[in-house]
Amino acid sequence: MQRTNTAQGRSRGAVGVGTNRWVVLLVLCVSLLLVALDATILHVAVPSLTEDLRPSSTALLWIVDAYPLVCASLLILFGTLGDRVGRRRVLLLGYALFGIASAVAALANAPEVLIGARALLGVGGAMIMPATLSILRTVFPDRRERATAIGIWTATAAIGAATGPVLGGFLVENYWWGSVFLINIPLMALILPLGRRLLPESRGAADGPWDVLGALMAAGGVLGCVLGVKRAGAGDPLLALPTAGPLLLGAALLVLFVRRQKRRAHPLIDMRLFSRAAFTTSVGCIVIGMLALVGLELIAVQYLQLVLGLSPLETGLRLLPLTFAAMAAGATGSYTLRRIGPRRMVGWGFLLTAGAVLLLTLMGQHDRPLLLTAGFVLLGFGLQTTLFSAYESMLSEAPQRSAGGAAAIGETSYQLGAGMGIALLGSVMNAAYAPGLASVPGVPAEASRAAANSLGEAYKVADQLGGAAGDALHQAARHSFVTGLHVTLFVSAALLLVGALMARRLPEVMECPVDPEEAFDVLEAEGALAGPENTDGAAEPRDTTEPPAPSELPVSPEGTGSPRVPATRDAIEPAGSGRPAH
């Protein structure tokens, strides 16, 4: 009986949603949009809030980093907690906390208050992000429909990340810096009751106690690694204690976490997932894809603002083609995946992105709008194609009972890739930029060293020097930055080609097999396992302690004979397939 109750609990979210599953997807995408917006919208508000709150350099660093650090470190904790106590419950609590933290951040009158509010936003984001993906996994049991849903989901994340600077620039120019947080409140006030009414509850395996110590070890490990990577990206020496200490401690905690999970009878995360080549490869592709995207976006923003002299709002508008291309890739991703398969889709996506990066090496010190637009379109389409297929393959490899843990692994990979991209590509950029300022005619050695820190610092030093020396330093800094940009683009292209080689381990075709235990759950919940009716008209009970025989499972319409779960009671074809329901 225990097996039967668990099965019914797990399948409850997948069955009974019916035609409302696309409405559920809309609610989940709005949730993700808010979290993605908050990750980037603050960047353009930093000068304004610095002038108002007067934070120290350390406090300003924590204002910017508190949100991604806390969010990344708690993804595994809340993802696995949702598997135990209910994903919908965790998601709704995340909504409420996100709204409260947004109000505190908007009205903050001291740096310490804003740092605390940003940390609370990170907690709320960590509750929302894995829950949206795991609920999506439950609501769309049919892989082909799920591919369409994941395409929309990943496109929404790209839209939020790219729209953040544009929206933030508009709000800061017309209102005050707190407005970038204040817009979350009415949206959360709307999405909370909608989520409570429309979202289904679902759980994973609830056998055994929840491993609290393991969850804290995972949180501490990810926090240490992300913090160390961010410090390295900020220019701190890799072997310095503030950088190496968190990295080593975080790595040690993650190693202990993995060993603990392998020993436990009821682990937080089933480490056997990593024995599946498609799952491990997908996670690696997400890391490389985000490494390239975030690092390139950061450098592109500096190029547009400091070399071309565009305003924050103009910079955000220049990046919009990347967003539109990502939307197109998400909209067509499901169709493309069914036609060419995960291996070709991820591999070609990486190759297209590498080509876009090499095209951008033609950028110089003068504005070339058509070149930038073409490069950003190819970059957005290629990376979104890669991320979509990698997320879809990763999630499809994980059984429904582990959806929260798998989603948390994917989102943690996303955050680690973003941090590593800033650290690695930022370090390459600095290494290629600094030597060009070592011996500028007429510029003192001390001024050259200060100018080598960043292009913005070089402009300040040049203004202080003035005259011919200042003009020479200004031109040398611009030239060195463009040279460093080209070197960084070549390194990024090489990493993307590595990702294309990794993609060869993914399946060649998009298969739609089913975990027999999941098939049992869905069929049981729909009454498909009931025996023949007796003379009283009631269904004759059958022993539900064993999974159904393969002959009792639904068969793939392709005629392969591999069992698969129908998306609804009436049809097993994806929406828009044009074929009649079976």
Coordinates of C-alpha atoms in Angstrom, one line a residue:
M1 CA 0.0 0.0 0.0
Q2 CA 2.9 2.3 0.6
R3 CA 4.0 2.0 -3.0
T4 CA 0.5 2.8 -4.2
N5 CA 0.2 5.9 -2.1
T6 CA 3.5 7.2 -3.1
A7 CA 2.7 6.7 -6.8
Q8 CA -0.5 8.6 -6.5
G9 CA 1.2 11.5 -4.7
R10 CA 3.8 11.7 -7.4
S11 CA 1.5 11.7 -10.3
R12 CA -1.1 14.1 -9.0
G13 CA 0.5 17.1 -10.7
A14 CA 0.9 15.4 -14.0
V15 CA -2.7 14.2 -14.3
G16 CA -5.6 16.4 -13.8
V17 CA -4.1 19.6 -15.2
G18 CA -5.6 18.8 -18.6
T19 CA -6.0 21.7 -21.0
N20 CA -4.9 24.1 -18.3
R21 CA -1.3 23.0 -18.5
W22 CA -0.5 25.9 -20.9
V23 CA -2.0 28.4 -18.4
V24 CA 0.2 26.8 -15.8
L25 CA 3.2 27.3 -18.1
L26 CA 2.2 31.0 -18.4
V27 CA 2.2 31.4 -14.6
L28 CA 5.6 29.7 -14.4
C29 CA 7.1 31.8 -17.1
V30 CA 6.0 35.0 -15.4
S31 CA 7.6 33.8 -12.2
L32 CA 10.8 33.1 -14.0
L33 CA 10.7 36.4 -15.8
L34 CA 10.7 38.3 -12.5
V35 CA 13.6 36.4 -11.1
A36 CA 15.7 36.8 -14.3
L37 CA 14.9 40.5 -14.4
D38 CA 16.1 41.0 -10.9
A39 CA 19.4 39.4 -11.7
T40 CA 20.4 42.2 -14.2
I41 CA 18.1 45.2 -13.6
L42 CA 20.2 46.5 -10.7
H43 CA 23.4 47.0 -12.8
V44 CA 22.3 50.2 -14.4
A45 CA 21.1 51.6 -11.1
V46 CA 24.4 51.2 -9.3
P47 CA 25.7 54.8 -10.0
S48 CA 22.4 56.3 -8.8
L49 CA 22.2 54.3 -5.6
T50 CA 25.9 54.9 -4.9
E51 CA 25.3 58.6 -5.0
D52 CA 22.3 58.3 -2.7
L53 CA 23.4 55.7 -0.1
R54 CA 27.2 56.4 -0.3
P55 CA 28.2 52.7 0.3
S56 CA 31.8 51.7 0.8
S57 CA 33.5 49.7 -2.0
T58 CA 33.0 46.5 -0.1
A59 CA 29.3 47.3 0.7
L60 CA 28.7 48.1 -3.0
L61 CA 30.2 44.8 -4.0
W62 CA 27.8 43.0 -1.6
I63 CA 24.8 45.0 -2.8
V64 CA 25.5 43.6 -6.3
D65 CA 26.6 40.1 -5.4
A66 CA 24.3 39.2 -2.4
Y67 CA 21.4 38.2 -4.7
P68 CA 23.3 35.8 -7.0
L69 CA 25.4 34.4 -4.2
V70 CA 22.5 33.5 -1.9
C71 CA 20.3 32.3 -4.8
A72 CA 23.0 30.0 -6.2
S73 CA 23.9 28.5 -2.8
L74 CA 20.3 27.6 -1.9
L75 CA 19.0 26.1 -5.2
I76 CA 19.8 22.5 -4.2
L77 CA 18.4 23.0 -0.7
F78 CA 15.0 24.4 -1.9
G79 CA 14.9 22.2 -5.0
T80 CA 15.1 19.0 -3.0
L81 CA 12.9 20.4 -0.2
G82 CA 10.2 21.0 -2.8
D83 CA 10.4 17.3 -3.8
R84 CA 9.6 16.4 -0.1
V85 CA 7.1 19.0 1.1
G86 CA 5.5 20.1 -2.2
R87 CA 6.9 22.2 -5.1
R88 CA 3.8 24.4 -5.3
R89 CA 4.1 25.2 -1.6
V90 CA 7.8 26.2 -1.9
L91 CA 7.0 28.3 -5.0
L92 CA 4.2 30.2 -3.3
L93 CA 6.4 30.9 -0.3
G94 CA 9.0 32.1 -2.7
Y95 CA 6.5 34.5 -4.3
A96 CA 5.6 36.0 -0.9
L97 CA 9.2 36.4 0.2
F98 CA 10.3 37.9 -3.1
G99 CA 7.5 40.6 -2.9
I100 CA 8.4 41.5 0.7
A101 CA 12.1 41.7 0.0
S102 CA 11.4 43.9 -3.0
A103 CA 9.5 46.4 -0.9
V104 CA 12.4 46.5 1.7
A105 CA 15.0 47.0 -1.1
A106 CA 13.0 49.8 -2.8
L107 CA 12.7 51.7 0.5
A108 CA 16.2 51.0 1.9
N109 CA 17.9 54.0 3.4
A110 CA 21.2 52.4 4.3
P111 CA 23.6 50.1 2.5
E112 CA 23.2 47.4 5.2
V113 CA 19.4 47.3 4.7
L114 CA 19.8 47.0 0.9
I115 CA 22.3 44.1 1.3
G116 CA 19.9 42.3 3.6
A117 CA 17.0 42.9 1.2
R118 CA 19.1 41.6 -1.7
A119 CA 20.0 38.5 0.3
L120 CA 16.2 37.9 1.0
L121 CA 15.6 38.3 -2.7
G122 CA 18.1 35.6 -3.3
V123 CA 16.3 33.3 -0.9
G124 CA 13.0 33.9 -2.7
G125 CA 14.7 33.4 -6.1
A126 CA 16.2 30.1 -5.0
M127 CA 12.7 28.9 -4.0
I128 CA 11.1 30.0 -7.3
M129 CA 13.6 28.9 -9.9
P130 CA 13.9 25.1 -9.4
A131 CA 10.2 24.9 -8.5
T132 CA 9.1 26.4 -11.9
L133 CA 11.2 23.8 -13.8
S134 CA 10.2 20.8 -11.7
I135 CA 6.5 21.7 -11.9
L136 CA 6.9 22.0 -15.7
R137 CA 8.5 18.5 -15.7
T138 CA 5.4 17.2 -13.9
V139 CA 2.7 19.1 -15.8
F140 CA 4.2 18.0 -19.2
P141 CA 4.9 14.3 -19.0
D142 CA 5.0 13.9 -22.8
R143 CA 8.5 14.7 -23.9
R144 CA 7.5 16.4 -27.2
E145 CA 5.0 18.8 -25.4
R146 CA 7.6 19.3 -22.7
A147 CA 10.2 20.3 -25.3
T148 CA 7.8 23.1 -26.5
A149 CA 7.2 24.2 -22.9
I150 CA 11.0 24.2 -22.1
G151 CA 11.6 26.3 -25.2
I152 CA 9.2 28.9 -24.0
W153 CA 10.7 28.7 -20.5
T154 CA 14.3 29.2 -21.6
A155 CA 13.3 32.0 -24.0
T156 CA 11.6 33.7 -21.0
A157 CA 14.8 33.5 -19.0
A158 CA 16.7 35.1 -21.9
I159 CA 14.1 37.8 -22.2
G160 CA 14.3 38.7 -18.5
A161 CA 18.1 38.8 -18.4
A162 CA 18.3 40.9 -21.6
T163 CA 15.4 43.2 -20.8
G164 CA 16.7 44.0 -17.3
P165 CA 19.2 46.6 -18.4
V166 CA 16.7 48.3 -20.7
L167 CA 13.9 48.5 -18.2
G168 CA 16.3 49.5 -15.4
G169 CA 17.8 52.3 -17.6
F170 CA 14.3 53.6 -18.3
L171 CA 13.2 53.5 -14.6
V172 CA 16.4 55.1 -13.3
E173 CA 16.3 57.9 -15.9
N174 CA 12.7 58.7 -15.2
Y175 CA 12.3 57.8 -11.4
W176 CA 14.8 56.8 -8.8
W177 CA 16.9 53.7 -8.2
G178 CA 14.4 52.1 -5.9
S179 CA 11.9 51.8 -8.7
V180 CA 13.8 48.8 -10.2
F181 CA 12.7 46.8 -7.1
L182 CA 9.2 48.4 -6.7
I183 CA 7.9 47.0 -10.0
N184 CA 8.1 43.5 -8.5
I185 CA 5.4 44.2 -5.9
P186 CA 2.3 44.6 -8.1
L187 CA 3.4 41.7 -10.2
M188 CA 3.9 39.4 -7.2
A189 CA 0.5 40.6 -5.8
L190 CA -1.0 39.3 -9.1
I191 CA 1.0 36.1 -9.5
L192 CA 0.6 34.8 -5.9
P193 CA -3.2 34.3 -6.0
L194 CA -3.0 33.1 -9.6
G195 CA -0.4 30.5 -8.6
R196 CA -2.4 29.4 -5.6
R197 CA -5.4 28.8 -7.7
L198 CA -3.9 27.4 -10.9
L199 CA -0.7 25.6 -10.0
P200 CA -0.9 21.8 -9.2
E201 CA 0.8 20.4 -6.2
S202 CA 3.3 17.7 -6.8
R203 CA 6.0 15.9 -4.8
G204 CA 8.8 13.5 -5.5
A205 CA 9.9 10.5 -3.4
A206 CA 9.1 11.1 0.3
D207 CA 10.8 8.0 1.7
G208 CA 13.0 8.6 4.6
P209 CA 13.9 11.8 6.4
W210 CA 15.0 14.9 4.6
D211 CA 18.8 15.2 4.9
V212 CA 19.1 18.7 6.5
L213 CA 22.9 18.4 7.1
G214 CA 23.4 17.4 3.4
A215 CA 21.3 20.3 2.2
L216 CA 23.5 22.7 4.4
M217 CA 26.7 21.1 3.1
A218 CA 25.5 21.7 -0.5
A219 CA 24.6 25.3 0.2
G220 CA 27.9 26.0 1.8
G221 CA 29.8 24.3 -0.9
V222 CA 28.1 26.2 -3.8
L223 CA 28.4 29.5 -1.8
G224 CA 32.2 29.0 -1.4
C225 CA 32.8 28.1 -5.0
V226 CA 30.6 30.9 -6.4
L227 CA 32.2 33.5 -4.0
G228 CA 35.7 32.4 -4.9
V229 CA 34.9 32.5 -8.6
K230 CA 33.4 36.0 -8.3
R231 CA 36.4 37.3 -6.4
A232 CA 38.7 35.9 -9.1
G233 CA 36.5 37.7 -11.7
A234 CA 36.8 40.9 -9.8
G235 CA 40.6 40.8 -10.2
D236 CA 41.7 39.3 -6.9
P237 CA 44.7 37.0 -7.2
L238 CA 43.7 33.3 -7.5
L239 CA 46.1 32.2 -4.8
A240 CA 45.1 34.9 -2.4
L241 CA 43.3 33.8 0.8
P242 CA 40.0 35.7 0.0
T243 CA 39.8 33.9 -3.3
A244 CA 41.5 30.5 -2.7
G245 CA 40.0 30.0 0.8
P246 CA 36.3 30.0 -0.3
L247 CA 37.1 28.0 -3.4
L248 CA 38.9 25.2 -1.5
L249 CA 36.3 25.2 1.3
G250 CA 33.5 25.1 -1.1
A251 CA 35.1 22.3 -3.2
A252 CA 35.7 20.3 0.0
L253 CA 32.1 20.6 1.2
L254 CA 30.8 19.5 -2.3
V255 CA 33.1 16.5 -2.2
L256 CA 31.8 15.5 1.2
F257 CA 28.2 16.2 0.1
V258 CA 28.6 13.8 -2.9
R259 CA 30.2 11.1 -0.7
R260 CA 27.4 11.5 1.9
Q261 CA 24.7 11.2 -0.8
K262 CA 26.2 8.0 -2.2
R263 CA 26.1 6.4 1.3
R264 CA 22.6 7.4 2.3
A265 CA 19.6 5.1 1.6
H266 CA 17.4 8.1 0.8
P267 CA 19.7 10.8 -0.7
L268 CA 18.7 14.4 -1.5
I269 CA 20.0 13.9 -5.0
D270 CA 20.3 10.6 -6.7
M271 CA 24.0 10.6 -7.8
R272 CA 23.2 7.8 -10.3
L273 CA 21.9 10.6 -12.5
F274 CA 25.5 11.6 -13.3
S275 CA 26.2 8.1 -14.5
R276 CA 24.0 8.9 -17.5
A277 CA 26.1 10.4 -20.2
A278 CA 23.2 12.6 -21.5
F279 CA 22.6 14.1 -18.1
T280 CA 26.2 14.9 -17.3
T281 CA 26.9 16.2 -20.8
S282 CA 23.8 18.4 -20.7
V283 CA 25.0 19.9 -17.3
G284 CA 28.4 20.6 -18.8
C285 CA 26.9 22.2 -21.9
I286 CA 24.8 24.5 -19.7
V287 CA 28.0 25.6 -17.8
I288 CA 29.9 26.3 -21.1
G289 CA 26.9 28.1 -22.6
M290 CA 26.4 30.4 -19.7
L291 CA 30.1 30.9 -19.4
A292 CA 30.2 32.3 -22.9
L293 CA 26.9 34.3 -22.7
V294 CA 27.5 36.2 -19.4
G295 CA 31.2 36.9 -20.0
L296 CA 30.5 38.2 -23.5
E297 CA 27.5 40.3 -22.4
L298 CA 29.6 41.9 -19.6
I299 CA 32.4 42.8 -22.0
A300 CA 29.9 43.9 -24.7
V301 CA 28.2 46.3 -22.3
Q302 CA 31.6 47.8 -21.5
Y303 CA 32.5 48.1 -25.1
L304 CA 29.2 49.8 -26.0
Q305 CA 29.3 52.3 -23.2
L306 CA 33.0 53.0 -22.8
V307 CA 34.3 52.6 -26.4
L308 CA 31.3 53.7 -28.4
G309 CA 30.0 56.1 -25.8
L310 CA 26.4 54.9 -25.6
S311 CA 24.1 55.6 -22.7
P312 CA 22.8 52.7 -20.5
L313 CA 19.4 52.8 -22.2
E314 CA 21.0 52.9 -25.7
T315 CA 23.2 49.9 -24.6
G316 CA 20.2 47.9 -23.6
L317 CA 18.5 48.7 -26.9
R318 CA 21.5 47.5 -28.8
L319 CA 21.3 44.2 -27.0
L320 CA 17.6 43.7 -27.9
P321 CA 18.4 41.8 -31.2
L322 CA 20.1 39.1 -29.0
T323 CA 16.8 38.8 -27.0
F324 CA 14.6 38.6 -30.1
A325 CA 16.9 35.9 -31.6
A326 CA 16.7 34.0 -28.3
M327 CA 12.9 34.2 -28.4
A328 CA 12.9 32.8 -32.0
A329 CA 15.2 29.9 -31.0
G330 CA 12.9 29.1 -28.1
A331 CA 9.8 29.2 -30.2
T332 CA 11.2 26.9 -32.9
G333 CA 13.3 24.7 -30.5
S334 CA 10.8 21.9 -30.1
Y335 CA 10.3 21.5 -33.8
T336 CA 14.1 21.5 -34.4
L337 CA 14.8 19.1 -31.6
R338 CA 12.3 16.5 -33.0
R339 CA 13.8 16.9 -36.5
I340 CA 17.5 16.8 -35.9
G341 CA 17.9 15.4 -32.3
P342 CA 19.8 16.6 -29.2
R343 CA 23.3 15.9 -30.5
R344 CA 23.1 17.9 -33.6
M345 CA 21.0 20.7 -32.0
V346 CA 23.5 21.3 -29.2
G347 CA 26.5 20.8 -31.4
W348 CA 25.3 23.1 -34.2
G349 CA 24.1 25.6 -31.6
F350 CA 27.7 25.8 -30.2
L351 CA 29.2 26.1 -33.7
L352 CA 26.8 28.9 -34.7
T353 CA 27.6 30.7 -31.5
A354 CA 31.4 30.3 -32.1
G355 CA 30.8 31.7 -35.6
A356 CA 29.0 34.7 -34.2
V357 CA 31.8 35.3 -31.7
L358 CA 34.4 35.2 -34.5
L359 CA 32.3 37.6 -36.5
L360 CA 32.3 40.1 -33.6
T361 CA 36.2 40.2 -33.8
L362 CA 35.7 42.6 -36.7
M363 CA 34.5 45.2 -34.1
G364 CA 36.9 48.1 -33.7
Q365 CA 37.0 51.6 -32.1
H366 CA 34.2 52.9 -34.4
D367 CA 30.5 52.0 -34.3
R368 CA 29.4 49.3 -36.9
P369 CA 25.7 48.9 -36.1
L370 CA 24.9 46.3 -38.8
L371 CA 27.9 44.1 -37.8
L372 CA 26.9 44.3 -34.1
T373 CA 23.3 43.5 -34.9
A374 CA 24.2 40.5 -37.1
G375 CA 26.6 39.2 -34.4
F376 CA 24.1 39.5 -31.6
V377 CA 21.4 37.8 -33.6
L378 CA 23.6 34.8 -34.4
L379 CA 24.9 34.8 -30.8
G380 CA 21.4 34.9 -29.3
F381 CA 20.0 32.2 -31.6
G382 CA 22.9 29.9 -31.2
L383 CA 23.2 30.0 -27.5
Q384 CA 19.5 29.8 -26.9
T385 CA 19.3 26.7 -29.2
T386 CA 22.1 25.2 -27.1
L387 CA 20.7 26.0 -23.7
F388 CA 17.2 24.9 -24.7
S389 CA 18.3 21.5 -25.9
A390 CA 20.7 21.0 -23.0
Y391 CA 17.9 21.8 -20.4
E392 CA 15.5 19.5 -22.2
S393 CA 17.9 16.6 -22.4
M394 CA 18.9 17.0 -18.7
L395 CA 15.3 17.2 -17.5
S396 CA 14.1 14.3 -19.6
E397 CA 16.9 12.1 -18.2
A398 CA 15.7 12.6 -14.6
P399 CA 12.7 10.7 -13.3
Q400 CA 9.7 12.8 -12.2
R401 CA 10.3 11.9 -8.5
S402 CA 13.7 13.6 -8.7
A403 CA 12.5 16.6 -10.8
G404 CA 13.3 19.2 -8.1
G405 CA 16.8 17.9 -7.5
A406 CA 17.5 17.8 -11.3
A407 CA 16.1 21.3 -11.7
A408 CA 18.3 22.5 -8.9
I409 CA 21.4 20.9 -10.5
G410 CA 20.6 22.7 -13.8
E411 CA 20.0 26.1 -12.2
T412 CA 23.2 25.7 -10.1
S413 CA 25.1 24.9 -13.3
Y414 CA 23.6 28.0 -14.8
Q415 CA 24.8 30.2 -11.9
L416 CA 28.2 28.6 -11.7
G417 CA 28.7 29.0 -15.5
A418 CA 27.7 32.7 -15.2
G419 CA 30.2 33.2 -12.4
M420 CA 33.0 31.3 -14.2
G421 CA 32.3 33.3 -17.4
I422 CA 32.9 36.6 -15.6
A423 CA 36.0 35.3 -13.8
L424 CA 37.6 33.5 -16.7
L425 CA 36.8 35.9 -19.6
G426 CA 37.3 38.9 -17.3
S427 CA 40.8 37.6 -16.4
V428 CA 41.6 37.0 -20.1
M429 CA 40.4 40.5 -20.9
N430 CA 42.5 42.1 -18.1
A431 CA 45.6 40.1 -19.1
A432 CA 45.3 41.3 -22.7
Y433 CA 44.4 44.9 -21.8
A434 CA 47.0 45.8 -19.3
P435 CA 50.3 45.4 -21.3
G436 CA 49.2 48.0 -23.8
L437 CA 49.3 50.7 -21.1
A438 CA 52.8 49.9 -19.7
S439 CA 54.7 52.4 -21.7
V440 CA 52.6 55.3 -23.0
P441 CA 54.7 58.3 -24.0
G442 CA 54.5 61.1 -21.4
V443 CA 52.5 59.1 -18.9
P444 CA 54.0 58.5 -15.5
A445 CA 54.5 54.8 -14.4
E446 CA 52.1 55.3 -11.5
A447 CA 49.3 56.7 -13.7
S448 CA 49.9 53.8 -16.2
R449 CA 49.4 51.2 -13.4
A450 CA 46.2 52.9 -12.3
A451 CA 44.9 53.0 -15.9
A452 CA 45.7 49.3 -16.3
N453 CA 43.0 48.4 -13.8
S454 CA 40.1 49.1 -16.2
L455 CA 39.1 51.2 -19.1
G456 CA 36.9 53.4 -16.9
E457 CA 39.8 54.0 -14.6
A458 CA 42.0 54.8 -17.6
Y459 CA 39.6 57.5 -18.7
K460 CA 39.6 59.1 -15.2
V461 CA 43.4 59.1 -15.1
A462 CA 43.5 60.6 -18.6
D463 CA 41.2 63.4 -17.6
Q464 CA 43.4 64.2 -14.6
L465 CA 46.6 64.3 -16.7
G466 CA 45.1 66.4 -19.5
G467 CA 47.1 67.7 -22.4
A468 CA 49.0 65.5 -24.8
A469 CA 49.7 62.9 -22.2
G470 CA 46.0 62.5 -21.3
D471 CA 45.1 62.2 -25.0
A472 CA 47.7 59.6 -25.6
L473 CA 46.6 57.6 -22.6
H474 CA 43.0 57.9 -23.7
Q475 CA 43.8 56.5 -27.2
A476 CA 46.1 53.8 -25.9
A477 CA 43.4 52.6 -23.4
R478 CA 40.8 52.4 -26.2
H479 CA 43.1 50.5 -28.5
S480 CA 44.2 48.1 -25.7
F481 CA 40.6 47.4 -24.7
V482 CA 39.7 46.5 -28.3
T483 CA 42.7 44.3 -28.5
G484 CA 41.8 42.6 -25.3
L485 CA 38.2 42.2 -26.6
H486 CA 39.5 40.4 -29.7
V487 CA 41.6 38.0 -27.6
T488 CA 38.7 37.3 -25.3
L489 CA 36.4 36.5 -28.2
F490 CA 39.0 34.1 -29.6
V491 CA 39.2 32.3 -26.2
S492 CA 35.4 32.2 -26.0
A493 CA 35.2 30.7 -29.5
A494 CA 37.6 28.0 -28.5
L495 CA 35.5 27.1 -25.4
L496 CA 32.4 27.0 -27.6
L497 CA 34.1 24.5 -29.9
V498 CA 34.9 22.4 -26.8
G499 CA 31.2 22.4 -26.1
A500 CA 30.4 21.3 -29.6
L501 CA 32.7 18.3 -29.1
M502 CA 31.1 17.5 -25.8
A503 CA 27.7 17.4 -27.5
R504 CA 28.8 14.3 -29.4
R505 CA 27.9 12.3 -26.2
L506 CA 24.2 13.3 -26.4
P507 CA 21.7 11.0 -28.0
E508 CA 21.4 11.3 -31.8
V509 CA 17.6 11.3 -31.9
M510 CA 15.0 12.6 -29.5
E511 CA 13.6 9.4 -27.9
C512 CA 10.4 9.3 -26.0
P513 CA 10.8 6.4 -23.6
V514 CA 9.2 6.3 -20.2
D515 CA 10.4 5.3 -16.8
P516 CA 8.2 2.2 -16.1
E517 CA 7.6 3.5 -12.6
E518 CA 6.3 6.8 -14.0
A519 CA 4.1 4.9 -16.4
F520 CA 2.7 3.0 -13.4
D521 CA 2.0 6.2 -11.6
V522 CA 0.1 7.9 -14.4
L523 CA -1.9 4.9 -15.4
E524 CA -2.8 4.2 -11.8
A525 CA -4.0 7.7 -11.2
E526 CA -6.1 7.6 -14.4
G527 CA -7.7 4.3 -13.4
A528 CA -6.0 2.5 -16.3
L529 CA -4.8 -0.3 -13.9
A530 CA -8.3 -1.2 -12.8
G531 CA -9.4 -4.7 -13.6
P532 CA -12.5 -5.7 -15.6
E533 CA -15.8 -4.5 -14.2
N534 CA -17.7 -7.0 -12.0
T535 CA -21.3 -7.8 -12.1
D536 CA -22.1 -4.9 -9.8
G537 CA -20.6 -2.4 -12.3
A538 CA -17.6 -1.7 -10.1
A539 CA -14.1 -2.1 -11.2
E540 CA -12.5 -5.3 -9.9
P541 CA -9.4 -4.3 -7.8
R542 CA -6.1 -5.6 -8.9
D543 CA -2.8 -5.9 -7.0
T544 CA -1.0 -2.5 -7.5
T545 CA 2.1 -3.4 -5.7
E546 CA 3.8 -4.4 -8.9
P547 CA 4.3 -2.2 -12.1
P548 CA 2.2 -3.2 -15.1
A549 CA 3.6 -5.5 -17.6
P550 CA 5.2 -3.9 -20.7
S551 CA 2.2 -5.0 -22.8
E552 CA -0.1 -2.9 -20.6
L553 CA 1.9 0.3 -21.1
P554 CA 1.0 2.7 -23.9
V555 CA 3.2 2.3 -27.0
S556 CA 4.9 5.0 -28.9
P557 CA 2.9 6.1 -31.9
E558 CA 6.1 5.8 -34.0
G559 CA 5.7 2.0 -33.7
T560 CA 9.0 1.5 -31.9
G561 CA 7.3 -0.5 -29.1
S562 CA 9.0 1.6 -26.4
P563 CA 6.6 2.5 -23.6
R564 CA 5.7 6.2 -23.1
V565 CA 3.3 8.2 -21.0
P566 CA 0.4 9.9 -22.7
A567 CA 0.2 13.7 -22.3
T568 CA -3.5 13.6 -21.6
R569 CA -6.2 11.0 -21.3
D570 CA -7.4 11.6 -24.9
A571 CA -4.2 12.2 -26.9
I572 CA -0.6 11.3 -27.0
E573 CA 0.4 13.6 -29.8
P574 CA 1.9 17.0 -29.0
A575 CA -0.1 20.1 -29.5
G576 CA -0.1 21.3 -33.1
S577 CA 1.0 18.0 -34.5
G578 CA -1.9 18.0 -36.9
R579 CA -2.5 14.3 -36.3
P580 CA -5.8 13.0 -34.7
A581 CA -5.9 11.9 -31.1
H582 CA -5.6 8.2 -30.5

